PDB file of C-alpha atoms and ligand atoms in Angstrom:
ATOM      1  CA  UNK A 293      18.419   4.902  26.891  1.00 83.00           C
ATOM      2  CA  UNK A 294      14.588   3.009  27.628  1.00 86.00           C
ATOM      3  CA  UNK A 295      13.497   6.296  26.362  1.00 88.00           C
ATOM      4  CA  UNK A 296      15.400   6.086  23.359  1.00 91.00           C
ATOM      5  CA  UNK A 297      14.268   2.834  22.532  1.00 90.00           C
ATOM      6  CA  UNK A 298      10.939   3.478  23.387  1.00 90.00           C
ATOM      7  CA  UNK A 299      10.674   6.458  20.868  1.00 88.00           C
ATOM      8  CA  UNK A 300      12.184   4.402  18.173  1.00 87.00           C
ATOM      9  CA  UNK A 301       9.363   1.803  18.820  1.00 85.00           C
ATOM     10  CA  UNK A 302       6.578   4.386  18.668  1.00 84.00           C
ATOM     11  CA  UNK A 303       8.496   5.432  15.377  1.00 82.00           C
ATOM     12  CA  UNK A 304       8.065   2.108  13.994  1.00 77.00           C
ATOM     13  CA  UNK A 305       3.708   2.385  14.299  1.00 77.00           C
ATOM     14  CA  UNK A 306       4.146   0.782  17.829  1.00 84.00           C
ATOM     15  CA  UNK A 307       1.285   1.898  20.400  1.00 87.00           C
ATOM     16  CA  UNK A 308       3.407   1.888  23.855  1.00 88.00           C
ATOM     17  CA  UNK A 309       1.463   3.382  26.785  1.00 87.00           C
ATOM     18  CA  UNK A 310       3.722   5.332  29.667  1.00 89.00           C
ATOM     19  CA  UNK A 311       2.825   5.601  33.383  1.00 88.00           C
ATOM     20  CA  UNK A 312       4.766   7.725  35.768  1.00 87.00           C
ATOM     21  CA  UNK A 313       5.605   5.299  38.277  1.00 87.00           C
ATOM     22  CA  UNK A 314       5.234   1.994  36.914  1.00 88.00           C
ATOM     23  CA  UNK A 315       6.976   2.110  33.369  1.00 90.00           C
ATOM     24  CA  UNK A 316       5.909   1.529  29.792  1.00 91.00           C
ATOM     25  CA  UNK A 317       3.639  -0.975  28.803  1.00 87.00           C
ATOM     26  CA  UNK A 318       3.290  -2.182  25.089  1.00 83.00           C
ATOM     27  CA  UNK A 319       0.124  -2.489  23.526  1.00 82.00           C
ATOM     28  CA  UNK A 320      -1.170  -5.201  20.975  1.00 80.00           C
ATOM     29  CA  UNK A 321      -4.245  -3.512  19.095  1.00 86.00           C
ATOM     30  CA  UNK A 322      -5.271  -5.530  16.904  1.00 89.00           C
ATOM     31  CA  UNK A 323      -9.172  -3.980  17.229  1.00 92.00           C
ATOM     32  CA  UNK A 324      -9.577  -1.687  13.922  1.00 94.00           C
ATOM     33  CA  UNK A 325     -12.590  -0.077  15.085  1.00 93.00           C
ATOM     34  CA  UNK A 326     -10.420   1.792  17.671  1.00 91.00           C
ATOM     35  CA  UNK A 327      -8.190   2.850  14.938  1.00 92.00           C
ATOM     36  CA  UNK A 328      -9.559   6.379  14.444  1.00 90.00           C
ATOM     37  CA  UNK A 329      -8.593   6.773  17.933  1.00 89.00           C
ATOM     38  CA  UNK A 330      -4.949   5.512  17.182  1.00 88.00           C
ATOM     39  CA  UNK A 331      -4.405   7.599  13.976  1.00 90.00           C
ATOM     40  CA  UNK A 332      -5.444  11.008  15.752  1.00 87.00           C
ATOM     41  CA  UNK A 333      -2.211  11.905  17.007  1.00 85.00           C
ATOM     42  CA  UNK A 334      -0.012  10.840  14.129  1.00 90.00           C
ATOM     43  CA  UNK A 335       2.500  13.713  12.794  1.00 92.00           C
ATOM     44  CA  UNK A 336       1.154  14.006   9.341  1.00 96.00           C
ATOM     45  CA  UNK A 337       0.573  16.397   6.563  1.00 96.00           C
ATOM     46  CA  UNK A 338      -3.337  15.548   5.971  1.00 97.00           C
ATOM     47  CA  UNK A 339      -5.601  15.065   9.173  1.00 95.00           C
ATOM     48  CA  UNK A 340      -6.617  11.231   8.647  1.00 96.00           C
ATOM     49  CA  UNK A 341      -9.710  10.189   9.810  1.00 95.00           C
ATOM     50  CA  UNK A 342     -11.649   6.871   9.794  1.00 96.00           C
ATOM     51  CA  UNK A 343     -14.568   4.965   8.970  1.00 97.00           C
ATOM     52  CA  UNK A 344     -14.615   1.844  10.015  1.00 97.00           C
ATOM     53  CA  UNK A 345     -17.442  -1.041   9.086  1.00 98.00           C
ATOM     54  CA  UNK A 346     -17.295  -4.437  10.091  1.00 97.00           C
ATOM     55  CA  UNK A 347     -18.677  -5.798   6.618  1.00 98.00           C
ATOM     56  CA  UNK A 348     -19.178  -4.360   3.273  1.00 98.00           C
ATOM     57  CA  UNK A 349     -18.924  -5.509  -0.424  1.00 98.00           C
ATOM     58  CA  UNK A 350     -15.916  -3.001  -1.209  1.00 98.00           C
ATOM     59  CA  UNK A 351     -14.136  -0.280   1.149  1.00 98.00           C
ATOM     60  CA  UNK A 352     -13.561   1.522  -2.406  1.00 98.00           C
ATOM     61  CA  UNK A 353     -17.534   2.087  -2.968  1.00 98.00           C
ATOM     62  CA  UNK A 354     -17.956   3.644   0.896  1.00 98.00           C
ATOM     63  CA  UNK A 355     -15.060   5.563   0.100  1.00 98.00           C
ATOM     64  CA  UNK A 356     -16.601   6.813  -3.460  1.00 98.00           C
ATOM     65  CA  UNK A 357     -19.806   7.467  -1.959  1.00 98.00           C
ATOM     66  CA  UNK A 358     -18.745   9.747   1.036  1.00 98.00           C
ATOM     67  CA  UNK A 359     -16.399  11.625  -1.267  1.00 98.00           C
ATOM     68  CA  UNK A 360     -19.574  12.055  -3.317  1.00 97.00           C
ATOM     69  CA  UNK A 361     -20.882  13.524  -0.587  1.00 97.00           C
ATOM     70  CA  UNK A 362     -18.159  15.792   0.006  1.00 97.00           C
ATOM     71  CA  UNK A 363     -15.790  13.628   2.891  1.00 98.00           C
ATOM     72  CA  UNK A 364     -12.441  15.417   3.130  1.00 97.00           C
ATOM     73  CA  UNK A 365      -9.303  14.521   1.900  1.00 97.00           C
ATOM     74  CA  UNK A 366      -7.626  11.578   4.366  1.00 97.00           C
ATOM     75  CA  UNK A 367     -10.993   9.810   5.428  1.00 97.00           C
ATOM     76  CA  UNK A 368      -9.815   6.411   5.790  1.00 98.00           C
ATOM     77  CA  UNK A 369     -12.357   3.657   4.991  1.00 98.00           C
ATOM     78  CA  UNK A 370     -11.639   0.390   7.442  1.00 98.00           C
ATOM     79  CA  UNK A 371     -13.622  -2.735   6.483  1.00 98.00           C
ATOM     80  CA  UNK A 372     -13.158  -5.977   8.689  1.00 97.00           C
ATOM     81  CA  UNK A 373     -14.279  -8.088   5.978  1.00 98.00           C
ATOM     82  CA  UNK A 374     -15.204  -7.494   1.975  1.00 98.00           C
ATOM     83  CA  UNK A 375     -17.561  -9.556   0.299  1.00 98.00           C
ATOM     84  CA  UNK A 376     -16.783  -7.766  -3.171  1.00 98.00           C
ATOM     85  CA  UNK A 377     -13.202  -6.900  -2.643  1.00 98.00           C
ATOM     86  CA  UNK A 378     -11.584  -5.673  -6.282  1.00 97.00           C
ATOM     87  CA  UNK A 379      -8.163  -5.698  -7.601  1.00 96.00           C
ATOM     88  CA  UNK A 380      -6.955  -4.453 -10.804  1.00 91.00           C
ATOM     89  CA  UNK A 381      -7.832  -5.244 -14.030  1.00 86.00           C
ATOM     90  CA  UNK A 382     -11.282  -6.085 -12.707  1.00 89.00           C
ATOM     91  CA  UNK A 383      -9.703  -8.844 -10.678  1.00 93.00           C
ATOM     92  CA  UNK A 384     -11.657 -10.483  -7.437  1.00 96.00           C
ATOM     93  CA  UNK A 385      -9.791  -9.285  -4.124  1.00 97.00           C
ATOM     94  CA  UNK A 386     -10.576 -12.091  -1.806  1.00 97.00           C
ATOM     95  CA  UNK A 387     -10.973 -10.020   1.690  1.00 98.00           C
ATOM     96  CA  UNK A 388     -11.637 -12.251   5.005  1.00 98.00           C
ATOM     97  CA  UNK A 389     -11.482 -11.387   8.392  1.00 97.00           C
ATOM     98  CA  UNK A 390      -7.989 -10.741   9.794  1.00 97.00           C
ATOM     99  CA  UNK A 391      -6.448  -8.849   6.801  1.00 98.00           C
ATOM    100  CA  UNK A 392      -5.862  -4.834   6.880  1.00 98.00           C
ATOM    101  CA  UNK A 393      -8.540  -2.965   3.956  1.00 98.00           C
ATOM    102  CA  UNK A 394      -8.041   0.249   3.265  1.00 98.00           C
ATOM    103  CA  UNK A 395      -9.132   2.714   0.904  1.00 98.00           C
ATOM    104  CA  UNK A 396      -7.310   6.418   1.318  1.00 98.00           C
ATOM    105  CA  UNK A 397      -9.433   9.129   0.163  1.00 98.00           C
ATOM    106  CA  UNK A 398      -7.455  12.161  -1.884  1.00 97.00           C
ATOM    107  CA  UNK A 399      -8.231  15.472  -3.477  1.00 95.00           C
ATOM    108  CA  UNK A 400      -5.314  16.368  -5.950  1.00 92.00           C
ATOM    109  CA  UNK A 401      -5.585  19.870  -6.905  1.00 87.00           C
ATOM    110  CA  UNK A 402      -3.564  18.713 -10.178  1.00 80.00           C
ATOM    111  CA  UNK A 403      -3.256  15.373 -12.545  1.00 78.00           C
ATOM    112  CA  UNK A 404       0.246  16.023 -12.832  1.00 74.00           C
ATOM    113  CA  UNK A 405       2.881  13.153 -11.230  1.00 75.00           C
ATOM    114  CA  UNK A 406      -0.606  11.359  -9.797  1.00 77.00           C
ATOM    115  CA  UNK A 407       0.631   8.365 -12.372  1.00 82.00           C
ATOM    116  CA  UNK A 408       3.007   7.954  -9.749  1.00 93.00           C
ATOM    117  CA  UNK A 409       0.056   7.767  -6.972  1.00 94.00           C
ATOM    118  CA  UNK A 410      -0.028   3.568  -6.844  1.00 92.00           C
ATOM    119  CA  UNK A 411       3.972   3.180  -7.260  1.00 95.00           C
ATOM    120  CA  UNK A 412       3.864   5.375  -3.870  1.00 97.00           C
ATOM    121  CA  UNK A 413       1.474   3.416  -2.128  1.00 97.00           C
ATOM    122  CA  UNK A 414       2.946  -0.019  -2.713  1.00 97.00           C
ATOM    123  CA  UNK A 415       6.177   1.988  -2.157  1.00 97.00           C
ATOM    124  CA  UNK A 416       4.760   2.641   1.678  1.00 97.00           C
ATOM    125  CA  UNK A 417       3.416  -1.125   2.226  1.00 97.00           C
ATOM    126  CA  UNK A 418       6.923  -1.786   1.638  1.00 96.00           C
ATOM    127  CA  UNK A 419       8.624   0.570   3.355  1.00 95.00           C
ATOM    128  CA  UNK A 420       6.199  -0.112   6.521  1.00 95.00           C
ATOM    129  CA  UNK A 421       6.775  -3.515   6.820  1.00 94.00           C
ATOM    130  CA  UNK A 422      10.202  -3.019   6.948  1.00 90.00           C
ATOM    131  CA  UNK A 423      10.401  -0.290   9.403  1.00 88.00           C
ATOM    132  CA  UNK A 424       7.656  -1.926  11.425  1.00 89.00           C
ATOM    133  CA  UNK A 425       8.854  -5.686  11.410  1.00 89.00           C
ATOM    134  CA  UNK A 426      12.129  -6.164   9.867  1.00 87.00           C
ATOM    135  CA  UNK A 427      11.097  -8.037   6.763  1.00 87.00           C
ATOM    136  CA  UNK A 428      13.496  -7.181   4.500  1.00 80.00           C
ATOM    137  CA  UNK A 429      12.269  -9.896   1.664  1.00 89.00           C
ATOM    138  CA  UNK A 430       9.330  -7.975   0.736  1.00 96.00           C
ATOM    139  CA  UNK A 431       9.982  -6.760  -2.760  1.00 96.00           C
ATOM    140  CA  UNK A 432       7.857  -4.539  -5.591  1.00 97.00           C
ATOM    141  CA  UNK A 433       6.542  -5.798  -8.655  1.00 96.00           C
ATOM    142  CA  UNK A 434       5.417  -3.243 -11.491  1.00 95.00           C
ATOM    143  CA  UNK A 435       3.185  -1.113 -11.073  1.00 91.00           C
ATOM    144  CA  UNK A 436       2.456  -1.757  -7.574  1.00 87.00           C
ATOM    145  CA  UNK A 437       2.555  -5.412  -6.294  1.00 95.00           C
ATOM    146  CA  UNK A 438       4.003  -6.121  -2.880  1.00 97.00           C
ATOM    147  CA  UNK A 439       5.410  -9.740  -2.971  1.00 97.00           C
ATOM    148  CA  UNK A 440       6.891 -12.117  -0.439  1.00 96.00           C
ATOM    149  CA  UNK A 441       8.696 -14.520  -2.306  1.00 93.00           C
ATOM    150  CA  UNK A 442       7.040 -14.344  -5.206  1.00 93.00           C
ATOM    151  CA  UNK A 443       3.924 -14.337  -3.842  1.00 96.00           C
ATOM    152  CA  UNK A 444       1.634 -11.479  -3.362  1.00 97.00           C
ATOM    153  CA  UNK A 445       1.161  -9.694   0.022  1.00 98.00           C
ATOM    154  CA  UNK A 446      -0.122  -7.104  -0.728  1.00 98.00           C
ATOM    155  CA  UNK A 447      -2.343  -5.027  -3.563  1.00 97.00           C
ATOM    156  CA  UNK A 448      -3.165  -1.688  -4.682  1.00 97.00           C
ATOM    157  CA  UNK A 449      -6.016  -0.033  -6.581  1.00 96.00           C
ATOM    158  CA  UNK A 450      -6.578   3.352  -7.508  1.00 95.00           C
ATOM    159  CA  UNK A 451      -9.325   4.586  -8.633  1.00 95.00           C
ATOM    160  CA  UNK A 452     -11.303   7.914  -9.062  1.00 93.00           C
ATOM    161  CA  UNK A 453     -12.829  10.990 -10.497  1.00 94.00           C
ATOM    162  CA  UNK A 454     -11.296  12.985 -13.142  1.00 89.00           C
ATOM    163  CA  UNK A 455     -12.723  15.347 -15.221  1.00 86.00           C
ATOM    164  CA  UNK A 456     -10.605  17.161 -18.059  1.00 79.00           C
ATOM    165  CA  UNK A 457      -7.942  18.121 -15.776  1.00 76.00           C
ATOM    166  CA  UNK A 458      -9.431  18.346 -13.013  1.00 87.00           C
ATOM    167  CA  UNK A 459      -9.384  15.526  -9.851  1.00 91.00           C
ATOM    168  CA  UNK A 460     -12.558  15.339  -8.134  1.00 94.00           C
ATOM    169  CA  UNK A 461     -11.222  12.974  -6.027  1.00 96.00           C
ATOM    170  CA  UNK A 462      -8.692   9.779  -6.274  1.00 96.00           C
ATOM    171  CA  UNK A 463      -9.683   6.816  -3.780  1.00 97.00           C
ATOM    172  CA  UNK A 464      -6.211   4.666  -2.935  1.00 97.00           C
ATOM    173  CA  UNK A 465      -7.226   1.140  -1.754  1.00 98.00           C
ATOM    174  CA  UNK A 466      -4.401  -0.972   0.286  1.00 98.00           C
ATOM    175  CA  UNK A 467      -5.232  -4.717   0.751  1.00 98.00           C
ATOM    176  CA  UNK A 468      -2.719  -5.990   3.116  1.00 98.00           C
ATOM    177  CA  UNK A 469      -2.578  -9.977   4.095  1.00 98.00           C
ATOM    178  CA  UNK A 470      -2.121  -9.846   7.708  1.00 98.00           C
ATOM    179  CA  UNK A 471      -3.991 -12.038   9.807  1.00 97.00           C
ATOM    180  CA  UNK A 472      -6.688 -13.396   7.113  1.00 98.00           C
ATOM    181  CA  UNK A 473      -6.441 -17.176   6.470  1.00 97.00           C
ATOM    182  CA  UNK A 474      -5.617 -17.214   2.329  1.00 97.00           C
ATOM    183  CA  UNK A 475      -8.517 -19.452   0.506  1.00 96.00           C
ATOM    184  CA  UNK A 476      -7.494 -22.571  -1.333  1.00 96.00           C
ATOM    185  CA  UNK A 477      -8.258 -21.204  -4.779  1.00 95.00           C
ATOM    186  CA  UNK A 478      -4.847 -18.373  -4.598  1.00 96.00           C
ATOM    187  CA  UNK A 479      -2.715 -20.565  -2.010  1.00 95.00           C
ATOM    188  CA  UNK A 480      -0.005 -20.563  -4.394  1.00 96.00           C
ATOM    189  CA  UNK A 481      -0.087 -16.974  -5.209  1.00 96.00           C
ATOM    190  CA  UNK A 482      -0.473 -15.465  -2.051  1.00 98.00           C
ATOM    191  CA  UNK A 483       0.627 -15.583   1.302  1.00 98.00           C
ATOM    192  CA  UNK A 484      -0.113 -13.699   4.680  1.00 98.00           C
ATOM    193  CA  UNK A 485       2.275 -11.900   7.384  1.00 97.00           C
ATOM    194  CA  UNK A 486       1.015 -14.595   9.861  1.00 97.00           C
ATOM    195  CA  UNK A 487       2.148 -17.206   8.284  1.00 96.00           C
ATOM    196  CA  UNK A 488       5.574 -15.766   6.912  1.00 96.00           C
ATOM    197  CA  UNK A 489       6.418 -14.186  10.720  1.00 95.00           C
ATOM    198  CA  UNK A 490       4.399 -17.545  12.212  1.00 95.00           C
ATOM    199  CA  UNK A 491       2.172 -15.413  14.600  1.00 94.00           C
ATOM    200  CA  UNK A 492      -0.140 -12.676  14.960  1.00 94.00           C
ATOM    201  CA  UNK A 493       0.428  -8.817  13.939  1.00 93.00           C
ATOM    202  CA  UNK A 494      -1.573  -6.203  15.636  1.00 94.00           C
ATOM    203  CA  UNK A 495      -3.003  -3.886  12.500  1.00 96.00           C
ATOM    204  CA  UNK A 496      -3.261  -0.928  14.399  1.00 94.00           C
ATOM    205  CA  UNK A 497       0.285  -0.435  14.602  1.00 93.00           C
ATOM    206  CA  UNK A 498       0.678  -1.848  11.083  1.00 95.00           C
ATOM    207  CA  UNK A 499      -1.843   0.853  10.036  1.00 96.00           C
ATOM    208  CA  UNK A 500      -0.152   3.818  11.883  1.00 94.00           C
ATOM    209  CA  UNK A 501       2.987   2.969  10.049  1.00 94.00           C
ATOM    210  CA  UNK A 502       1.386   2.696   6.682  1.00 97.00           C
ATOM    211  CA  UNK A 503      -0.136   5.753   6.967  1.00 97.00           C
ATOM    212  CA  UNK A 504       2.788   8.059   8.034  1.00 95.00           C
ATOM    213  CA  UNK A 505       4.634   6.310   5.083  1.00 96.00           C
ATOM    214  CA  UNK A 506       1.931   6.949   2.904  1.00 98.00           C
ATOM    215  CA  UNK A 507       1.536  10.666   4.218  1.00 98.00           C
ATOM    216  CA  UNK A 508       5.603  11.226   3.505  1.00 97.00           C
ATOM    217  CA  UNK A 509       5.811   9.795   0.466  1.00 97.00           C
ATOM    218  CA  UNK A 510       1.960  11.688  -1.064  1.00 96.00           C
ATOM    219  CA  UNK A 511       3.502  15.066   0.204  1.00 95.00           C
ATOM    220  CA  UNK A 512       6.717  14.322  -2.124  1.00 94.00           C
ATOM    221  CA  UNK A 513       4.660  13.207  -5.020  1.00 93.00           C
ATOM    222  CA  UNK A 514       2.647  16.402  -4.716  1.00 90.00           C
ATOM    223  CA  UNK A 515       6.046  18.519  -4.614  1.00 90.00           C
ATOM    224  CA  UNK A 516       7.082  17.014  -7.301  1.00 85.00           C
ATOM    225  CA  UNK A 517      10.221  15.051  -5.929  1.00 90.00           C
ATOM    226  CA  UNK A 518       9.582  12.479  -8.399  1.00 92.00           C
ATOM    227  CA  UNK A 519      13.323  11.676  -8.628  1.00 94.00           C
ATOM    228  CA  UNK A 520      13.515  10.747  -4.641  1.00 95.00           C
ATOM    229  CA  UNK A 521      10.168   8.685  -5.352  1.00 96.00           C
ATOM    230  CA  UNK A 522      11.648   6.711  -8.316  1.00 96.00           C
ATOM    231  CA  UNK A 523      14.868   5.644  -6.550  1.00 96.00           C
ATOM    232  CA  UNK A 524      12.916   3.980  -3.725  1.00 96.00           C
ATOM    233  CA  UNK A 525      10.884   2.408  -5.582  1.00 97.00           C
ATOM    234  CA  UNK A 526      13.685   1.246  -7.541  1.00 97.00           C
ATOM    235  CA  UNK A 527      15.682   0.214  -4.613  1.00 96.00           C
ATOM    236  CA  UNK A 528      12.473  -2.506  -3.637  1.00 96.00           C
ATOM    237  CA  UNK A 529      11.934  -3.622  -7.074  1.00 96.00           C
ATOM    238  CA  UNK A 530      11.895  -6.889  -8.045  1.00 94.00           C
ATOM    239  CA  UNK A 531      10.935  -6.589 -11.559  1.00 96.00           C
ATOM    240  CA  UNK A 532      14.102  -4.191 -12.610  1.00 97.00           C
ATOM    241  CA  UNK A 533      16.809  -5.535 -13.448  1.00 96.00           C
ATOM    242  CA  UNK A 534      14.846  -8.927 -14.802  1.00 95.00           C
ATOM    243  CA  UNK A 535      13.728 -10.808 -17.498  1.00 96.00           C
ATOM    244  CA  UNK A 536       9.577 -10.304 -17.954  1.00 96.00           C
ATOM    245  CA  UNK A 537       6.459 -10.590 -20.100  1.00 96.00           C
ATOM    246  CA  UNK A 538       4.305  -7.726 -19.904  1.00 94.00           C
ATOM    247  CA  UNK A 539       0.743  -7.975 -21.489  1.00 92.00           C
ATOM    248  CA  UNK A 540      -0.492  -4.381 -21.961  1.00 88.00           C
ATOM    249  CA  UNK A 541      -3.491  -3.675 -24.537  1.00 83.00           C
ATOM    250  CA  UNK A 542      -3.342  -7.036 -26.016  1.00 80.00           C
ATOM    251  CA  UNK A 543       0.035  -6.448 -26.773  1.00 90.00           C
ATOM    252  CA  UNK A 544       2.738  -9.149 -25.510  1.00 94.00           C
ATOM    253  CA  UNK A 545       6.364  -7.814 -24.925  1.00 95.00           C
ATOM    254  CA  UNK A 546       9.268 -10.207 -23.807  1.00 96.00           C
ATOM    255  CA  UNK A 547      12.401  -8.158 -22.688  1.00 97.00           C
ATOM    256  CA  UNK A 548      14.274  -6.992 -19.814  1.00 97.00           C
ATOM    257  CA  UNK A 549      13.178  -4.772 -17.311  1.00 97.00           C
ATOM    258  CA  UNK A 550      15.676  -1.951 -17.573  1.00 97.00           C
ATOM    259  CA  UNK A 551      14.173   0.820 -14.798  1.00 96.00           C
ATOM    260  CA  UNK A 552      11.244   3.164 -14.716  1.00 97.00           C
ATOM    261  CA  UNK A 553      11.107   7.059 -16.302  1.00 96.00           C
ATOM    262  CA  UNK A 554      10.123   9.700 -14.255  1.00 93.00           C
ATOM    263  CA  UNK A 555       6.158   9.157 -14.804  1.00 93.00           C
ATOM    264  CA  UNK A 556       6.665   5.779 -13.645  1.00 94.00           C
ATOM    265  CA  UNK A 557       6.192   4.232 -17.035  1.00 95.00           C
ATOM    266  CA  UNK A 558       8.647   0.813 -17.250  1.00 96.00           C
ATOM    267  CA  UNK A 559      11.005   0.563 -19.696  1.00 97.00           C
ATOM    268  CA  UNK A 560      11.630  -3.022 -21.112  1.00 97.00           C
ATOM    269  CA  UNK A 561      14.448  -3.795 -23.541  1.00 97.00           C
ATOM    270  CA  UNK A 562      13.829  -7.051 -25.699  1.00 95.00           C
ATOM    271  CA  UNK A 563      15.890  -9.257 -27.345  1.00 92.00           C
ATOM    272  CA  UNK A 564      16.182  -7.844 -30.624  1.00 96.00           C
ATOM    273  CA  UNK A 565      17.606  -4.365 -28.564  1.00 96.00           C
ATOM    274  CA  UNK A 566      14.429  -2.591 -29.470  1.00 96.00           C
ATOM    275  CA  UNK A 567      13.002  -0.135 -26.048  1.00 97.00           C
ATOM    276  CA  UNK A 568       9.485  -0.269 -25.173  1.00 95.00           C
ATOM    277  CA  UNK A 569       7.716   1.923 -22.214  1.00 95.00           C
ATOM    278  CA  UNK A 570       5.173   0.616 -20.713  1.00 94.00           C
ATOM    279  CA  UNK A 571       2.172   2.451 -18.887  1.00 92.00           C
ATOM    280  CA  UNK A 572       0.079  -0.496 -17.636  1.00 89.00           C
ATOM    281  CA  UNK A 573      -0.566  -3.819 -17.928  1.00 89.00           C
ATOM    282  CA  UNK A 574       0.289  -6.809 -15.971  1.00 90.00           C
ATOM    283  CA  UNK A 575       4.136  -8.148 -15.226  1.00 93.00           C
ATOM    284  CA  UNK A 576       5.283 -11.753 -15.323  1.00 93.00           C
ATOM    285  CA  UNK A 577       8.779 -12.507 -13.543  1.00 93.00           C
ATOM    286  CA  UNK A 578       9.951 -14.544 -15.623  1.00 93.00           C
ATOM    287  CA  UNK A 579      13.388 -15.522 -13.942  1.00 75.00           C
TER     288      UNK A 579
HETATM  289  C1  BTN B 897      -4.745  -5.831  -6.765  1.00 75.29           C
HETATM  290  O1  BTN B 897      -3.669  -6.285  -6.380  1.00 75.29           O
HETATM  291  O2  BTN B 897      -5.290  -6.279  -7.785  1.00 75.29           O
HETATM  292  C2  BTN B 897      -5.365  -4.709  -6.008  1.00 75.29           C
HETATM  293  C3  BTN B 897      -6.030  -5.163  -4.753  1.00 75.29           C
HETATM  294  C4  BTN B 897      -6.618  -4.032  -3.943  1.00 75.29           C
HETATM  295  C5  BTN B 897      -7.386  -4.509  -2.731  1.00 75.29           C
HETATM  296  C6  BTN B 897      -7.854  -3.388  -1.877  1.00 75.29           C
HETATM  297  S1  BTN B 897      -8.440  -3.913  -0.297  1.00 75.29           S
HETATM  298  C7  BTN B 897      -9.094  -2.342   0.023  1.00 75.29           C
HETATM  299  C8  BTN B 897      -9.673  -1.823  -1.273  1.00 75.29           C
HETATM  300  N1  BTN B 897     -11.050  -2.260  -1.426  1.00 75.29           N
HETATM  301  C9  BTN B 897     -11.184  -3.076  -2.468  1.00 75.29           C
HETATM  302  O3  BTN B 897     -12.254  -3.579  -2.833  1.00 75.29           O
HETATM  303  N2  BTN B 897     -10.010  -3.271  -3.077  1.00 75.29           N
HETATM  304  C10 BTN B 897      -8.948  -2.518  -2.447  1.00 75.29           C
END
């Protein structure tokens, strides 16, 4: 039965150390630069490996640079702290000590379904958080948001190479709010795990679980199970199912949020019954 338990813990990203005699002993690793050590023996389809800094401006140009230089697919860029952190749409991502920031280096042999690429890795903040610590309030905003009660958690970038139709390389980066005080300026727009669980999470576990989300859910996108992808995505969602604005090319549509089509695009009814898709742009909840 201890066994049991203990497997489903390790499962969940936990790092639980077992001596013969004198039982199991769980670990808090909070220490990032130890995470290459941590992610070694995770059951995944790509062999992830990291590099972890304690400062940078952005995890996304270390990533760039060492794919560049030819870095294989699953190098996993670690920064402690970001001093020019991006989000989308050219956004500042502030990045202080404390918070988990990632960015997941990937070689796609094909463009196909890789629209799909940031729903799956908000998709696998999600599902990680859950798994790991029970927080069943975490909920997806379109394209790839991860929000705690309307406030965001989490954030996704992707960025990369593409030429014709041909991927050089993509570069996922995964700003998690863990541990990392949230500056005065974006207090009412974002919050941290700390302060939503009212203590500490270790990131090394955190990251484990991310990763072997993130590993599951790449392997179906590159298979093709777009279908599978879509429904869990769906089943997080916030935005479906609601009223929103959407600003996309200077264009401002006002509808509901009726569900995403297989490329991930969102579909938005408005009030005169007329259907727009939508492949980008930014998502207001409105109620
Ligand atoms: C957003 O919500 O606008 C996207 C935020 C993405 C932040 C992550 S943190 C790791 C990686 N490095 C960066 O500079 N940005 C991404």
């Amino acid at each position: 039965m201890v066994h049991k338990i203990i497997e489903l813990l390790r499962s969940k990203g936990y790092i639980i150390e077992s001596h013969p005699r004198r039982g199991y002993k769980l670990l808090f690793i909070d220490d990032l630069s130890l995470a290459s050590m941590y992610l070694s023996d995770l059951d995944t389809k790509i062999r992830y490996s990291v590099h972890y800094v304690r400062s940078c401006t952005s995890t996304q140009d270390i990533a760039k640079s060492l794919a560049e230089l030819g870095a294989p697919e699953g190098l996993v860029v670690i920064a402690e702290e970001m001093s020019q952190g991006r989000g989308r749409l050219g956004r500042k991502w502030y990045a202080l000590k404390g918070g988990l920031w990632v960015s997941i280096l990937l070689r796609p042999k094909y463009l196909r379904t890789l629209q799909l690429l940031s729903l799956i890795s908000g998709l696998s903040v999600v599902k990680a958080l859950s798994r790991m610590l029970g927080i069943s309030n975490v909920k997806l905003k379109w394209p790839n948001d991860v929000l705690y009660n309307e406030k965001k958690l989490a954030g996704i970038l992707v960025e990369g190479s593409v030429e014709a139709d041909e991927v050089h390389y993509i570069i996922v980066g995964i700003g998690v709010n863990v541990n990392n005080d949230i500056p005065k300026e974006i207090e009412n727009l974002a919050i941290s795990l700390k302060s939503i669980l009212g203590h500490e999470i270790p990131r090394v576990p955190l990251l484990r679980s991310l990763i072997k989300e993130f590993d599951t859910l790449y392997n179906e996108l590159i298979t093709c199970n777009t279908e599978k992808i879509i429904n869990e995505w769906t089943k997080y969602s916030s935005t479906i199912g609601r009223k929103v604005k959407v600003i996309t090319f200077g264009e401002v549509i006002e509808g509901i949020a009726k569900g995403l089509r297989s490329d991930g695009s969102l579909i938005i009814v408005d009030d005169y019954g007329k259907k727009h898709v939508v492949y980008a742009g930014d998502v207001i909840h409105l109620r």
